[in-house]
Amino acid sequence: MHTGEQSEIFTIPIGPQHPALKEPGHFEFAVESEVVKAASVRLGYAHRGIEKAVETRSWVQSLYLLERVCGICSHIHATAYCLGVERLAGVTAPARAQAIRELVAELERIHSHFLWLGVAAHEAGFESLFMYSWRDRETVMDLLEGLTGNRVHYSANLLGGVKFDVSATQAADIRRGLDFLEERTRRYLDVVTSDETLLRRTRGIGVMTAEQAERLGVVGPTARASGLTRDIRIEAPYAAYADYPVEIVLHTAGDLAARFAVRVEELFESYRVIRTILDAMPTGELTARMPRKIKSGETLSRVEAPRGELVYFIKSNGSDKPERIHIRTPTICNMASVLTLTIGRQLADVPMILVGIDPCFSCNDRMVVVDSGSDSPQGWTWEQLRQYGIAHYGGVA
Amino acid sequence: MNTLRTLIMLLLFPGGLFVLLNGLAYEWVKRKLLARLQNRVGPRWFQPAADMVKLLSKEEIVPAGVDARLFAGLPLVALAGPLAAALYMPLAGVAPASGFPGDLIVAVYLLSLLTLCMGLAGSNTASRFALVGATRTLTQLFSYEAPFLLALLGPALVTGSWQISAITASTSGRWLLLTQPIGFVVALVGLMGKLELPPFDAPEAETEIVAGALTEYSGRGLALFRLARNVALVVGLTLIAALYLGGLAGPLDYLAKTLGLLVCMVGLQALLTRLRIDQMAGLWWRGGALLVLMQWLVLIVWHGGAP
């Protein structure tokens, strides 16, 4: 036998157009006979300059723009923003509004986790689970539509409160929908914890220990699957989470199977807390009066999005427009773990590990200008950024 | 007169047109059934044919860096293999158009031409997805082929002939499925591997390597590969039904038995998660091959070693 053969490493590109990713991101995996040796990522294909754009818009207009950071978890972005701005203005939204915020946030979590379950099943090549979980997701989409008029961008928040009330019939609809979903979720939990062929693709794959998770700074269900107690709903309750608390769902295995289990088990916790809210909804107003100009100051608003901790830094200079808003989305915190965990794994595990963090690419994209030649600490204006974008993508101004 | 008969045999029935149409019909059954099992609506009855017409009318793009003649020729060979194999099959329950002692082996190898051509097609292109796909296709071929062949030779061993018509004649009415259940299961699952149906679809796992070996194929080439796979489906189902389900006594018997097998395959397809390529190879060599060899041992001992 002779072993002096040159090993052949070649690079498999995934994205920005690839069937595995429905969103644009570019990964390069150097593989040697199916085993990943190196991984790199390039993000930024969906950069829309939202952080910059809000600086030229009023506090109210910014709300609608920020809701569109993410197509899945639009409500939680708006909630983080509203809670922060309300804190700056010294206004507290009424208790009923806070309860409705939590209610919609948990419905959104159900919708997001069902979506994820389908995508993860699809990446594993388990099309039946994909089709069934997306069919059942329609139930929660219908509930959200019945409540807010929209399936995706519910636009439930206002500065100082919420836009709509929950009527008795809507509450009854939600309960009925949840009963159906809970029964279905039990089946899915059974599938993800006991289906042997699926477990062969998830058990012991992409294992991240608690120390690794701590070091890589992962958040949300990905961290909770590695045994880290990270859940803003519990650590720093916002909206109505102090009155209607949720229990943390923890797994310690840290593999893909644990990430499946955490997300599916969190659904039960969402069903429970939604029922509690509907049972004991506080009465009263839906909105508090908000000033047009927000007192100058800065604040950090932290919420638990379906994918993990979402942080809004909001700075006001006392005018009717934000001075600076910075958003830290959960995906960008979790992305580093993908690159670490895929090394040494099979190529077939790569999409699974990637989808294990529930990535959201449009949330991800940031722009940093490093200009060492200039002394000015001033960033770009919105118009400069716009012109740069037009030039970068080859358009004409 | 003889020439005319040969022409009809080659072009209309049982080879040629009949087996192509049969393949399209079975593709529809497969897609519709899978869709219904997955709570989808599924395609209309003429969809597979419409897909073919559309693909055939599309421009075929020959990518840079390939051997153009090989690129164009491989789909033809891939289709010719299963079509030739069809001549030895009791299609529609009618006696095979052709046959000679040992045609079982020839038919199985003609079926393998399809996989071989796909592997070559993948390695012929410069696409990295196609290269990985080709490696996986060939890895899979070497994994299931031996157990699959051994499973199909089980009935031959019992009846003492390696000619398909002779085997079906001597087993007619006797369901070897009952006496050789392992062989039957391995043959059916092997056919799924051959056709790269889930859970053996790692060679074309779209979430990893786009369309695997066929990534660079479009238009006519892709249409021919798909037709070839449909023909291989029909031929494979007929072969298993003829050998293990007590032969095919007529068109109705043929329909019932092959469709029954197809339903089993689609059911498995809907139930299982895709196997990784290393898991697949392990499954075949540690599971499939050993089980079939065990059954062979039983058969040989039972029949006193007489061929």
mmCIF file of N, CA, C and O in Angstrom, chain A residues 113-142:
data_model
loop_
_atom_site.group_PDB
_atom_site.id
_atom_site.type_symbol
_atom_site.label_atom_id
_atom_site.label_comp_id
_atom_site.label_asym_id
_atom_site.label_seq_id
_atom_site.Cartn_x
_atom_site.Cartn_y
_atom_site.Cartn_z
ATOM 1 N N HIS A 113 -40.611 29.252 15.380
ATOM 2 C CA HIS A 113 -40.084 27.913 15.678
ATOM 3 C C HIS A 113 -40.662 26.862 14.723
ATOM 4 O O HIS A 113 -39.968 25.921 14.341
ATOM 5 N N PHE A 114 -41.939 27.016 14.358
ATOM 6 C CA PHE A 114 -42.518 26.075 13.387
ATOM 7 C C PHE A 114 -41.814 26.221 12.047
ATOM 8 O O PHE A 114 -41.510 25.235 11.380
ATOM 9 N N LEU A 115 -41.575 27.461 11.663
ATOM 10 C CA LEU A 115 -40.865 27.710 10.412
ATOM 11 C C LEU A 115 -39.490 27.049 10.459
ATOM 12 O O LEU A 115 -39.078 26.356 9.528
ATOM 13 N N TRP A 116 -38.815 27.224 11.581
ATOM 14 C CA TRP A 116 -37.475 26.657 11.720
ATOM 15 C C TRP A 116 -37.514 25.138 11.644
ATOM 16 O O TRP A 116 -36.668 24.514 11.005
ATOM 17 N N LEU A 117 -38.508 24.552 12.318
ATOM 18 C CA LEU A 117 -38.596 23.088 12.319
ATOM 19 C C LEU A 117 -38.688 22.570 10.889
ATOM 20 O O LEU A 117 -38.021 21.604 10.518
ATOM 21 N N GLY A 118 -39.505 23.265 10.076
ATOM 22 C CA GLY A 118 -39.645 22.855 8.687
ATOM 23 C C GLY A 118 -38.345 23.007 7.917
ATOM 24 O O GLY A 118 -37.923 22.097 7.196
ATOM 25 N N VAL A 119 -37.694 24.136 8.090
ATOM 26 C CA VAL A 119 -36.445 24.376 7.358
ATOM 27 C C VAL A 119 -35.398 23.348 7.775
ATOM 28 O O VAL A 119 -34.698 22.769 6.931
ATOM 29 N N ALA A 120 -35.296 23.079 9.075
ATOM 30 C CA ALA A 120 -34.296 22.130 9.549
ATOM 31 C C ALA A 120 -34.581 20.737 9.001
ATOM 32 O O ALA A 120 -33.664 20.028 8.582
ATOM 33 N N ALA A 121 -35.863 20.363 8.959
ATOM 34 C CA ALA A 121 -36.213 19.052 8.416
ATOM 35 C C ALA A 121 -35.853 18.983 6.941
ATOM 36 O O ALA A 121 -35.366 17.965 6.448
ATOM 37 N N HIS A 122 -36.070 20.080 6.234
ATOM 38 C CA HIS A 122 -35.741 20.122 4.810
ATOM 39 C C HIS A 122 -34.236 19.965 4.600
ATOM 40 O O HIS A 122 -33.796 19.221 3.724
ATOM 41 N N GLU A 123 -33.445 20.625 5.427
ATOM 42 C CA GLU A 123 -31.989 20.508 5.284
ATOM 43 C C GLU A 123 -31.537 19.082 5.558
ATOM 44 O O GLU A 123 -30.575 18.596 4.972
ATOM 45 N N ALA A 124 -32.238 18.412 6.470
ATOM 46 C CA ALA A 124 -31.874 17.031 6.777
ATOM 47 C C ALA A 124 -32.361 16.074 5.704
ATOM 48 O O ALA A 124 -31.972 14.916 5.685
ATOM 49 N N GLY A 125 -33.219 16.538 4.816
ATOM 50 C CA GLY A 125 -33.780 15.660 3.800
ATOM 51 C C GLY A 125 -34.977 14.888 4.304
ATOM 52 O O GLY A 125 -35.243 13.779 3.865
ATOM 53 N N PHE A 126 -35.718 15.471 5.251
ATOM 54 C CA PHE A 126 -36.924 14.830 5.780
ATOM 55 C C PHE A 126 -38.110 15.692 5.354
ATOM 56 O O PHE A 126 -38.636 16.490 6.105
ATOM 57 N N GLU A 127 -38.500 15.510 4.067
ATOM 58 C CA GLU A 127 -39.469 16.422 3.465
ATOM 59 C C GLU A 127 -40.846 16.325 4.120
ATOM 60 O O GLU A 127 -41.578 17.303 4.169
ATOM 61 N N SER A 128 -41.199 15.146 4.612
ATOM 62 C CA SER A 128 -42.545 15.013 5.171
ATOM 63 C C SER A 128 -42.720 15.897 6.393
ATOM 64 O O SER A 128 -43.732 16.583 6.534
ATOM 65 N N LEU A 129 -41.711 15.916 7.264
ATOM 66 C CA LEU A 129 -41.787 16.766 8.459
ATOM 67 C C LEU A 129 -41.851 18.237 8.059
ATOM 68 O O LEU A 129 -42.592 19.027 8.649
ATOM 69 N N PHE A 130 -41.086 18.593 7.042
ATOM 70 C CA PHE A 130 -41.090 19.951 6.499
ATOM 71 C C PHE A 130 -42.508 20.355 6.095
ATOM 72 O O PHE A 130 -43.047 21.375 6.530
ATOM 73 N N MET A 131 -43.145 19.505 5.281
ATOM 74 C CA MET A 131 -44.477 19.839 4.767
ATOM 75 C C MET A 131 -45.496 19.943 5.902
ATOM 76 O O MET A 131 -46.315 20.850 5.943
ATOM 77 N N TYR A 132 -45.441 18.996 6.846
ATOM 78 C CA TYR A 132 -46.443 18.996 7.910
ATOM 79 C C TYR A 132 -46.254 20.170 8.859
ATOM 80 O O TYR A 132 -47.226 20.793 9.273
ATOM 81 N N SER A 133 -44.997 20.492 9.202
ATOM 82 C CA SER A 133 -44.824 21.581 10.161
ATOM 83 C C SER A 133 -45.209 22.917 9.523
ATOM 84 O O SER A 133 -45.730 23.791 10.200
ATOM 85 N N TRP A 134 -44.980 23.049 8.225
ATOM 86 C CA TRP A 134 -45.386 24.308 7.590
ATOM 87 C C TRP A 134 -46.891 24.385 7.412
ATOM 88 O O TRP A 134 -47.455 25.467 7.407
ATOM 89 N N ARG A 135 -47.545 23.232 7.239
ATOM 90 C CA ARG A 135 -49.001 23.262 7.186
ATOM 91 C C ARG A 135 -49.541 23.754 8.523
ATOM 92 O O ARG A 135 -50.402 24.625 8.581
ATOM 93 N N ASP A 136 -49.003 23.222 9.623
ATOM 94 C CA ASP A 136 -49.505 23.601 10.940
ATOM 95 C C ASP A 136 -49.138 25.033 11.290
ATOM 96 O O ASP A 136 -49.831 25.682 12.066
ATOM 97 N N ARG A 137 -48.049 25.526 10.718
ATOM 98 C CA ARG A 137 -47.669 26.906 10.942
ATOM 99 C C ARG A 137 -48.760 27.855 10.444
ATOM 100 O O ARG A 137 -48.946 28.938 10.977
ATOM 101 N N GLU A 138 -49.483 27.413 9.408
ATOM 102 C CA GLU A 138 -50.561 28.253 8.888
ATOM 103 C C GLU A 138 -51.563 28.598 9.985
ATOM 104 O O GLU A 138 -52.149 29.681 9.981
ATOM 105 N N THR A 139 -51.778 27.695 10.937
ATOM 106 C CA THR A 139 -52.731 27.954 12.013
ATOM 107 C C THR A 139 -52.343 29.203 12.788
ATOM 108 O O THR A 139 -53.175 30.082 13.023
ATOM 109 N N VAL A 140 -51.071 29.274 13.171
ATOM 110 C CA VAL A 140 -50.657 30.433 13.976
ATOM 111 C C VAL A 140 -50.601 31.693 13.113
ATOM 112 O O VAL A 140 -50.886 32.794 13.580
ATOM 113 N N MET A 141 -50.310 31.516 11.823
ATOM 114 C CA MET A 141 -50.343 32.682 10.927
ATOM 115 C C MET A 141 -51.768 33.227 10.839
ATOM 116 O O MET A 141 -51.980 34.442 10.828
ATOM 117 N N ASP A 142 -52.746 32.315 10.767
ATOM 118 C CA ASP A 142 -54.142 32.748 10.709
ATOM 119 C C ASP A 142 -54.539 33.465 11.998
ATOM 120 O O ASP A 142 -55.272 34.451 11.972
#
